[in-house]
Amino acid sequence: DTEVTQTPKHLVMGMTNKKSLKCEQHMGHRAMYWYKQKAKKPPELMFVYSYEKLSINESVPSRFSPECPNSSLLNLHLHALQPEDSALYLCASSQGSVLPTNEKLFFGSGTQLSVL
Amino acid sequence: SQQGEEDPQALSIQEGENATMNCSYKTSINNLQWYRQNSGRGLVHLILIRSNEREKHSGRLRVTLDTSKKSSSLLITASRAADTASYFCATDGGRGSTLGRLYFGRGTQLTVWP
């Protein structure tokens, strides 16, 4: 299994809602990532987990809260989002500990989030 | 910004033609990677070239790296309509950068017409 699975594929939420994005991989990868991508822009790193510990937080607003319950799962909890948070949210994983020099990322298909 | 810059931003060609995309970056690197993204989907890794390599092939893909010019090119030969996608280069920022950060360029949107 070489897939990173993200659910849901699409999400529409109001600014007062609380929702969660889920990501799962069964490749035994020990590093997992959340990226945000606006239309026609490159992916922007949000968070990195290495061995289930948060290792990078790219100064992301607290309305985004990541969680790594185990080595296969990664969640992104959303609360009180703004319309400008509408984007494609991508999860990725890599084999070892936080992207050693010669590793590639495996990406999920993303969750297209719309905040109304 | 440490991000790479792809050139051109958009490229439109006919099936069978070759497509060349360029990437320039600002810092030293340990490696450079190319990814493809179909519209609204996740990125797919295409090829990784290390800083001590100059050229690498994978099927119809050919990547070159010139660290003295801080640039790389991706050549897709005999393109197909299915190659239509956005192509991103990504660098790791080299020594001194935080492990885990991969810097993506702005991307080249390739359209291949049947």
PDB file of C-alpha atoms in Angstrom:
ATOM      1  CA  ASP A   1       0.000   0.000   0.000  1.00  0.00           C
ATOM      2  CA  THR A   2       1.697   3.174  -1.205  1.00  0.00           C
ATOM      3  CA  GLU A   3      -1.198   5.513  -0.594  1.00  0.00           C
ATOM      4  CA  VAL A   4      -1.855   8.443   1.650  1.00  0.00           C
ATOM      5  CA  THR A   5      -5.602   8.656   2.193  1.00  0.00           C
ATOM      6  CA  GLN A   6      -7.300  11.915   3.093  1.00  0.00           C
ATOM      7  CA  THR A   7     -10.887  12.418   4.176  1.00  0.00           C
ATOM      8  CA  PRO A   8     -13.118  14.135   3.425  1.00  0.00           C
ATOM      9  CA  LYS A   9     -12.349  15.072  -0.180  1.00  0.00           C
ATOM     10  CA  HIS A  10     -14.503  18.189   0.044  1.00  0.00           C
ATOM     11  CA  LEU A  11     -15.616  20.197   3.063  1.00  0.00           C
ATOM     12  CA  VAL A  12     -17.779  23.280   3.361  1.00  0.00           C
ATOM     13  CA  MET A  13     -17.943  24.900   6.763  1.00  0.00           C
ATOM     14  CA  GLY A  14     -19.129  28.068   8.387  1.00  0.00           C
ATOM     15  CA  MET A  15     -16.869  30.340  10.363  1.00  0.00           C
ATOM     16  CA  THR A  16     -18.280  29.092  13.662  1.00  0.00           C
ATOM     17  CA  ASN A  17     -18.023  25.388  12.872  1.00  0.00           C
ATOM     18  CA  LYS A  18     -15.546  22.876  14.218  1.00  0.00           C
ATOM     19  CA  LYS A  19     -14.384  20.210  11.801  1.00  0.00           C
ATOM     20  CA  SER A  20     -11.469  17.834  11.367  1.00  0.00           C
ATOM     21  CA  LEU A  21      -9.436  16.661   8.410  1.00  0.00           C
ATOM     22  CA  LYS A  22      -8.029  13.165   8.536  1.00  0.00           C
ATOM     23  CA  CYS A  23      -4.999  11.580   6.935  1.00  0.00           C
ATOM     24  CA  GLU A  24      -3.865   7.971   7.037  1.00  0.00           C
ATOM     25  CA  GLN A  25      -0.898   6.051   5.666  1.00  0.00           C
ATOM     26  CA  HIS A  26       0.140   2.434   6.095  1.00  0.00           C
ATOM     27  CA  MET A  27       3.606   2.601   4.595  1.00  0.00           C
ATOM     28  CA  GLY A  28       5.363   2.679   7.956  1.00  0.00           C
ATOM     29  CA  HIS A  29       6.431   6.260   7.356  1.00  0.00           C
ATOM     30  CA  ARG A  30       7.556   8.109  10.465  1.00  0.00           C
ATOM     31  CA  ALA A  31       7.208  11.694   9.258  1.00  0.00           C
ATOM     32  CA  MET A  32       3.901  13.291   8.314  1.00  0.00           C
ATOM     33  CA  TYR A  33       3.133  16.753   7.000  1.00  0.00           C
ATOM     34  CA  TRP A  34       0.277  19.189   6.484  1.00  0.00           C
ATOM     35  CA  TYR A  35       0.463  21.599   3.548  1.00  0.00           C
ATOM     36  CA  LYS A  36      -1.956  24.326   2.465  1.00  0.00           C
ATOM     37  CA  GLN A  37      -2.313  25.184  -1.195  1.00  0.00           C
ATOM     38  CA  LYS A  38      -4.225  28.070  -2.706  1.00  0.00           C
ATOM     39  CA  ALA A  39      -5.285  27.923  -6.351  1.00  0.00           C
ATOM     40  CA  LYS A  40      -2.412  28.319  -8.819  1.00  0.00           C
ATOM     41  CA  LYS A  41       0.115  28.595  -5.964  1.00  0.00           C
ATOM     42  CA  PRO A  42       2.716  26.172  -4.615  1.00  0.00           C
ATOM     43  CA  PRO A  43       2.031  24.146  -1.463  1.00  0.00           C
ATOM     44  CA  GLU A  44       2.956  25.913   1.777  1.00  0.00           C
ATOM     45  CA  LEU A  45       4.174  23.887   4.725  1.00  0.00           C
ATOM     46  CA  MET A  46       2.057  24.137   7.880  1.00  0.00           C
ATOM     47  CA  PHE A  47       3.135  21.365  10.259  1.00  0.00           C
ATOM     48  CA  VAL A  48       5.558  18.462  10.422  1.00  0.00           C
ATOM     49  CA  TYR A  49       5.345  15.488  12.764  1.00  0.00           C
ATOM     50  CA  SER A  50       8.306  13.225  13.288  1.00  0.00           C
ATOM     51  CA  TYR A  51       7.838  10.032  15.254  1.00  0.00           C
ATOM     52  CA  GLU A  52       4.440  11.359  16.394  1.00  0.00           C
ATOM     53  CA  LYS A  53       5.946  14.528  17.824  1.00  0.00           C
ATOM     54  CA  LEU A  54       5.353  17.967  16.386  1.00  0.00           C
ATOM     55  CA  SER A  55       8.695  19.128  15.015  1.00  0.00           C
ATOM     56  CA  ILE A  56       7.745  22.093  12.839  1.00  0.00           C
ATOM     57  CA  ASN A  57       4.930  24.625  13.174  1.00  0.00           C
ATOM     58  CA  GLU A  58       5.293  27.279  10.499  1.00  0.00           C
ATOM     59  CA  SER A  59       3.657  29.965  12.657  1.00  0.00           C
ATOM     60  CA  VAL A  60       0.221  28.674  11.760  1.00  0.00           C
ATOM     61  CA  PRO A  61      -2.741  30.427  13.472  1.00  0.00           C
ATOM     62  CA  SER A  62      -4.144  28.551  16.452  1.00  0.00           C
ATOM     63  CA  ARG A  63      -7.469  28.024  14.677  1.00  0.00           C
ATOM     64  CA  PHE A  64      -5.593  25.141  13.009  1.00  0.00           C
ATOM     65  CA  SER A  65      -4.692  22.428  15.512  1.00  0.00           C
ATOM     66  CA  PRO A  66      -2.778  19.334  14.382  1.00  0.00           C
ATOM     67  CA  GLU A  67      -2.838  15.985  16.110  1.00  0.00           C
ATOM     68  CA  CYS A  68      -0.936  12.773  15.517  1.00  0.00           C
ATOM     69  CA  PRO A  69      -2.695   9.988  17.478  1.00  0.00           C
ATOM     70  CA  ASN A  70      -0.326   7.299  16.173  1.00  0.00           C
ATOM     71  CA  SER A  71       2.277   6.748  13.509  1.00  0.00           C
ATOM     72  CA  SER A  72      -0.342   6.073  10.815  1.00  0.00           C
ATOM     73  CA  LEU A  73      -2.784   8.889  11.481  1.00  0.00           C
ATOM     74  CA  LEU A  74      -2.665  12.642  11.253  1.00  0.00           C
ATOM     75  CA  ASN A  75      -5.538  14.990  11.963  1.00  0.00           C
ATOM     76  CA  LEU A  76      -6.031  18.687  11.459  1.00  0.00           C
ATOM     77  CA  HIS A  77      -8.687  20.212  13.700  1.00  0.00           C
ATOM     78  CA  LEU A  78     -10.324  23.362  12.388  1.00  0.00           C
ATOM     79  CA  HIS A  79     -12.155  25.954  14.470  1.00  0.00           C
ATOM     80  CA  ALA A  80     -13.360  29.495  13.786  1.00  0.00           C
ATOM     81  CA  LEU A  81     -11.820  29.596  10.332  1.00  0.00           C
ATOM     82  CA  GLN A  82     -11.919  32.596   8.050  1.00  0.00           C
ATOM     83  CA  PRO A  83     -12.970  32.675   4.379  1.00  0.00           C
ATOM     84  CA  GLU A  84      -9.323  33.251   3.422  1.00  0.00           C
ATOM     85  CA  ASP A  85      -8.531  29.799   4.877  1.00  0.00           C
ATOM     86  CA  SER A  86     -10.361  28.240   1.943  1.00  0.00           C
ATOM     87  CA  ALA A  87      -7.777  26.121   0.133  1.00  0.00           C
ATOM     88  CA  LEU A  88      -6.673  22.600  -0.732  1.00  0.00           C
ATOM     89  CA  TYR A  89      -5.177  20.961   2.357  1.00  0.00           C
ATOM     90  CA  LEU A  90      -2.649  18.294   1.551  1.00  0.00           C
ATOM     91  CA  CYS A  91      -1.231  15.629   3.796  1.00  0.00           C
ATOM     92  CA  ALA A  92       2.086  13.981   3.012  1.00  0.00           C
ATOM     93  CA  SER A  93       4.380  11.418   4.533  1.00  0.00           C
ATOM     94  CA  SER A  94       7.999  10.428   4.171  1.00  0.00           C
ATOM     95  CA  GLN A  95       9.850   7.334   5.197  1.00  0.00           C
ATOM     96  CA  GLY A  96      12.285   8.455   7.834  1.00  0.00           C
ATOM     97  CA  SER A  97      12.722  11.083  10.406  1.00  0.00           C
ATOM     98  CA  VAL A  98      11.726  14.506   9.100  1.00  0.00           C
ATOM     99  CA  LEU A  99      12.942  14.460   5.535  1.00  0.00           C
ATOM    100  CA  PRO A 100      16.563  13.420   5.545  1.00  0.00           C
ATOM    101  CA  THR A 101      18.378  14.680   2.542  1.00  0.00           C
ATOM    102  CA  ASN A 102      17.334  12.093   0.023  1.00  0.00           C
ATOM    103  CA  GLU A 103      13.698  11.388   0.655  1.00  0.00           C
ATOM    104  CA  LYS A 104      10.579  12.003  -1.319  1.00  0.00           C
ATOM    105  CA  LEU A 105       7.150  12.960  -0.090  1.00  0.00           C
ATOM    106  CA  PHE A 106       4.065  10.891  -0.718  1.00  0.00           C
ATOM    107  CA  PHE A 107       0.996  13.120  -0.952  1.00  0.00           C
ATOM    108  CA  GLY A 108      -2.664  12.443  -0.430  1.00  0.00           C
ATOM    109  CA  SER A 109      -5.255  13.804  -2.859  1.00  0.00           C
ATOM    110  CA  GLY A 110      -6.166  16.584  -0.496  1.00  0.00           C
ATOM    111  CA  THR A 111      -9.267  18.056   1.105  1.00  0.00           C
ATOM    112  CA  GLN A 112     -10.780  20.999  -0.754  1.00  0.00           C
ATOM    113  CA  LEU A 113     -11.996  23.273   2.019  1.00  0.00           C
ATOM    114  CA  SER A 114     -14.448  26.126   1.561  1.00  0.00           C
ATOM    115  CA  VAL A 115     -15.144  28.454   4.473  1.00  0.00           C
ATOM    116  CA  LEU A 116     -18.323  30.484   4.154  1.00  0.00           C
TER     117      LEU A 116
ATOM    118  CA  SER B   1      12.423  33.535  -0.113  1.00  0.00           C
ATOM    119  CA  GLN B   2      14.209  30.228  -0.567  1.00  0.00           C
ATOM    120  CA  GLN B   3      11.591  28.987  -2.970  1.00  0.00           C
ATOM    121  CA  GLY B   4      12.469  27.933  -6.463  1.00  0.00           C
ATOM    122  CA  GLU B   5      11.146  29.816  -9.407  1.00  0.00           C
ATOM    123  CA  GLU B   6       9.871  27.874 -12.384  1.00  0.00           C
ATOM    124  CA  ASP B   7      10.025  29.170 -15.884  1.00  0.00           C
ATOM    125  CA  PRO B   8       7.862  29.397 -17.893  1.00  0.00           C
ATOM    126  CA  GLN B   9       4.770  29.783 -15.713  1.00  0.00           C
ATOM    127  CA  ALA B  10       2.677  28.260 -18.489  1.00  0.00           C
ATOM    128  CA  LEU B  11       3.603  26.085 -21.456  1.00  0.00           C
ATOM    129  CA  SER B  12       1.298  24.868 -24.209  1.00  0.00           C
ATOM    130  CA  ILE B  13       2.464  22.264 -26.750  1.00  0.00           C
ATOM    131  CA  GLN B  14       1.193  19.595 -29.127  1.00  0.00           C
ATOM    132  CA  GLU B  15       1.352  15.880 -28.407  1.00  0.00           C
ATOM    133  CA  GLY B  16       4.649  14.410 -29.478  1.00  0.00           C
ATOM    134  CA  GLU B  17       6.621  17.585 -28.824  1.00  0.00           C
ATOM    135  CA  ASN B  18       9.152  17.922 -26.041  1.00  0.00           C
ATOM    136  CA  ALA B  19       8.449  20.110 -23.006  1.00  0.00           C
ATOM    137  CA  THR B  20      11.212  21.838 -21.079  1.00  0.00           C
ATOM    138  CA  MET B  21      10.690  23.519 -17.744  1.00  0.00           C
ATOM    139  CA  ASN B  22      13.324  25.369 -15.770  1.00  0.00           C
ATOM    140  CA  CYS B  23      13.755  25.972 -12.077  1.00  0.00           C
ATOM    141  CA  SER B  24      16.045  28.418 -10.326  1.00  0.00           C
ATOM    142  CA  TYR B  25      16.681  28.524  -6.606  1.00  0.00           C
ATOM    143  CA  LYS B  26      18.511  30.763  -4.180  1.00  0.00           C
ATOM    144  CA  THR B  27      20.271  28.692  -1.529  1.00  0.00           C
ATOM    145  CA  SER B  28      22.573  25.696  -1.463  1.00  0.00           C
ATOM    146  CA  ILE B  29      20.811  22.364  -1.697  1.00  0.00           C
ATOM    147  CA  ASN B  30      21.300  18.726  -0.773  1.00  0.00           C
ATOM    148  CA  ASN B  31      18.906  17.631  -3.475  1.00  0.00           C
ATOM    149  CA  LEU B  32      16.250  18.928  -5.830  1.00  0.00           C
ATOM    150  CA  GLN B  33      13.012  17.167  -6.586  1.00  0.00           C
ATOM    151  CA  TRP B  34      10.343  17.499  -9.244  1.00  0.00           C
ATOM    152  CA  TYR B  35       6.670  16.835  -8.588  1.00  0.00           C
ATOM    153  CA  ARG B  36       3.605  16.748 -10.823  1.00  0.00           C
ATOM    154  CA  GLN B  37       0.116  17.806  -9.783  1.00  0.00           C
ATOM    155  CA  ASN B  38      -3.057  17.204 -11.703  1.00  0.00           C
ATOM    156  CA  SER B  39      -5.733  19.827 -11.129  1.00  0.00           C
ATOM    157  CA  GLY B  40      -7.197  19.640  -7.628  1.00  0.00           C
ATOM    158  CA  ARG B  41      -5.171  16.556  -6.720  1.00  0.00           C
ATOM    159  CA  GLY B  42      -2.138  15.772  -4.601  1.00  0.00           C
ATOM    160  CA  LEU B  43       1.427  16.006  -5.810  1.00  0.00           C
ATOM    161  CA  VAL B  44       3.205  13.014  -7.260  1.00  0.00           C
ATOM    162  CA  HIS B  45       6.960  12.655  -6.949  1.00  0.00           C
ATOM    163  CA  LEU B  46       8.699  12.363 -10.315  1.00  0.00           C
ATOM    164  CA  ILE B  47      12.423  12.416  -9.746  1.00  0.00           C
ATOM    165  CA  LEU B  48      15.085  13.415  -7.228  1.00  0.00           C
ATOM    166  CA  ILE B  49      18.536  14.620  -8.202  1.00  0.00           C
ATOM    167  CA  ARG B  50      21.302  14.993  -5.642  1.00  0.00           C
ATOM    168  CA  SER B  51      23.555  18.032  -5.524  1.00  0.00           C
ATOM    169  CA  ASN B  52      26.519  15.980  -6.756  1.00  0.00           C
ATOM    170  CA  GLU B  53      24.621  14.703  -9.796  1.00  0.00           C
ATOM    171  CA  ARG B  54      24.350  16.568 -13.084  1.00  0.00           C
ATOM    172  CA  GLU B  55      21.756  14.571 -14.956  1.00  0.00           C
ATOM    173  CA  LYS B  56      19.186  11.910 -14.261  1.00  0.00           C
ATOM    174  CA  HIS B  57      16.717  10.006 -16.409  1.00  0.00           C
ATOM    175  CA  SER B  58      13.465   8.265 -15.623  1.00  0.00           C
ATOM    176  CA  GLY B  59      11.453   7.003 -18.571  1.00  0.00           C
ATOM    177  CA  ARG B  60      10.550  10.030 -20.702  1.00  0.00           C
ATOM    178  CA  LEU B  61      11.871  12.419 -18.052  1.00  0.00           C
ATOM    179  CA  ARG B  62      15.305  13.964 -18.060  1.00  0.00           C
ATOM    180  CA  VAL B  63      16.442  16.256 -15.262  1.00  0.00           C
ATOM    181  CA  THR B  64      19.602  18.315 -15.229  1.00  0.00           C
ATOM    182  CA  LEU B  65      21.126  20.219 -12.351  1.00  0.00           C
ATOM    183  CA  ASP B  66      23.657  23.025 -12.454  1.00  0.00           C
ATOM    184  CA  THR B  67      24.564  23.954  -8.888  1.00  0.00           C
ATOM    185  CA  SER B  68      26.905  26.734 -10.036  1.00  0.00           C
ATOM    186  CA  LYS B  69      23.931  28.477 -11.644  1.00  0.00           C
ATOM    187  CA  LYS B  70      21.480  27.240  -9.016  1.00  0.00           C
ATOM    188  CA  SER B  71      19.201  25.926 -11.707  1.00  0.00           C
ATOM    189  CA  SER B  72      17.571  22.724 -12.883  1.00  0.00           C
ATOM    190  CA  SER B  73      15.578  21.724 -15.921  1.00  0.00           C
ATOM    191  CA  LEU B  74      12.947  19.054 -16.480  1.00  0.00           C
ATOM    192  CA  LEU B  75      12.548  17.714 -19.998  1.00  0.00           C
ATOM    193  CA  ILE B  76       9.550  15.581 -20.929  1.00  0.00           C
ATOM    194  CA  THR B  77      10.099  13.928 -24.279  1.00  0.00           C
ATOM    195  CA  ALA B  78       7.343  12.862 -26.696  1.00  0.00           C
ATOM    196  CA  SER B  79       4.678  14.482 -24.554  1.00  0.00           C
ATOM    197  CA  ARG B  80       1.181  13.084 -24.249  1.00  0.00           C
ATOM    198  CA  ALA B  81      -2.150  14.694 -23.382  1.00  0.00           C
ATOM    199  CA  ALA B  82      -1.956  12.839 -20.057  1.00  0.00           C
ATOM    200  CA  ASP B  83       1.153  14.879 -19.182  1.00  0.00           C
ATOM    201  CA  THR B  84      -1.075  17.943 -18.791  1.00  0.00           C
ATOM    202  CA  ALA B  85      -0.494  19.060 -15.204  1.00  0.00           C
ATOM    203  CA  SER B  86       1.386  21.538 -13.034  1.00  0.00           C
ATOM    204  CA  TYR B  87       5.033  20.748 -12.433  1.00  0.00           C
ATOM    205  CA  PHE B  88       6.853  21.939  -9.323  1.00  0.00           C
ATOM    206  CA  CYS B  89      10.474  21.853  -8.367  1.00  0.00           C
ATOM    207  CA  ALA B  90      11.289  21.575  -4.682  1.00  0.00           C
ATOM    208  CA  THR B  91      14.512  22.080  -2.778  1.00  0.00           C
ATOM    209  CA  ASP B  92      15.549  21.250   0.735  1.00  0.00           C
ATOM    210  CA  GLY B  93      17.435  24.432   1.547  1.00  0.00           C
ATOM    211  CA  GLY B  94      20.784  22.673   1.987  1.00  0.00           C
ATOM    212  CA  ARG B  95      22.976  22.739   5.065  1.00  0.00           C
ATOM    213  CA  GLY B  96      21.677  24.847   7.896  1.00  0.00           C
ATOM    214  CA  SER B  97      18.059  24.562   6.841  1.00  0.00           C
ATOM    215  CA  THR B  98      15.593  22.894   9.130  1.00  0.00           C
ATOM    216  CA  LEU B  99      15.018  19.252   8.306  1.00  0.00           C
ATOM    217  CA  GLY B 100      11.447  18.781   7.182  1.00  0.00           C
ATOM    218  CA  ARG B 101      11.148  21.904   5.083  1.00  0.00           C
ATOM    219  CA  LEU B 102      10.775  21.406   1.365  1.00  0.00           C
ATOM    220  CA  TYR B 103      10.583  24.627  -0.599  1.00  0.00           C
ATOM    221  CA  PHE B 104       8.296  24.460  -3.627  1.00  0.00           C
ATOM    222  CA  GLY B 105       8.600  26.749  -6.613  1.00  0.00           C
ATOM    223  CA  ARG B 106       5.648  28.527  -8.200  1.00  0.00           C
ATOM    224  CA  GLY B 107       5.158  25.762 -10.744  1.00  0.00           C
ATOM    225  CA  THR B 108       4.785  25.479 -14.504  1.00  0.00           C
ATOM    226  CA  GLN B 109       1.343  24.706 -15.904  1.00  0.00           C
ATOM    227  CA  LEU B 110       1.865  22.378 -18.865  1.00  0.00           C
ATOM    228  CA  THR B 111      -0.940  21.827 -21.365  1.00  0.00           C
ATOM    229  CA  VAL B 112      -0.471  19.169 -24.035  1.00  0.00           C
ATOM    230  CA  TRP B 113      -2.987  19.308 -26.875  1.00  0.00           C
ATOM    231  CA  PRO B 114      -3.977  16.098 -28.688  1.00  0.00           C
TER     232      PRO B 114
END
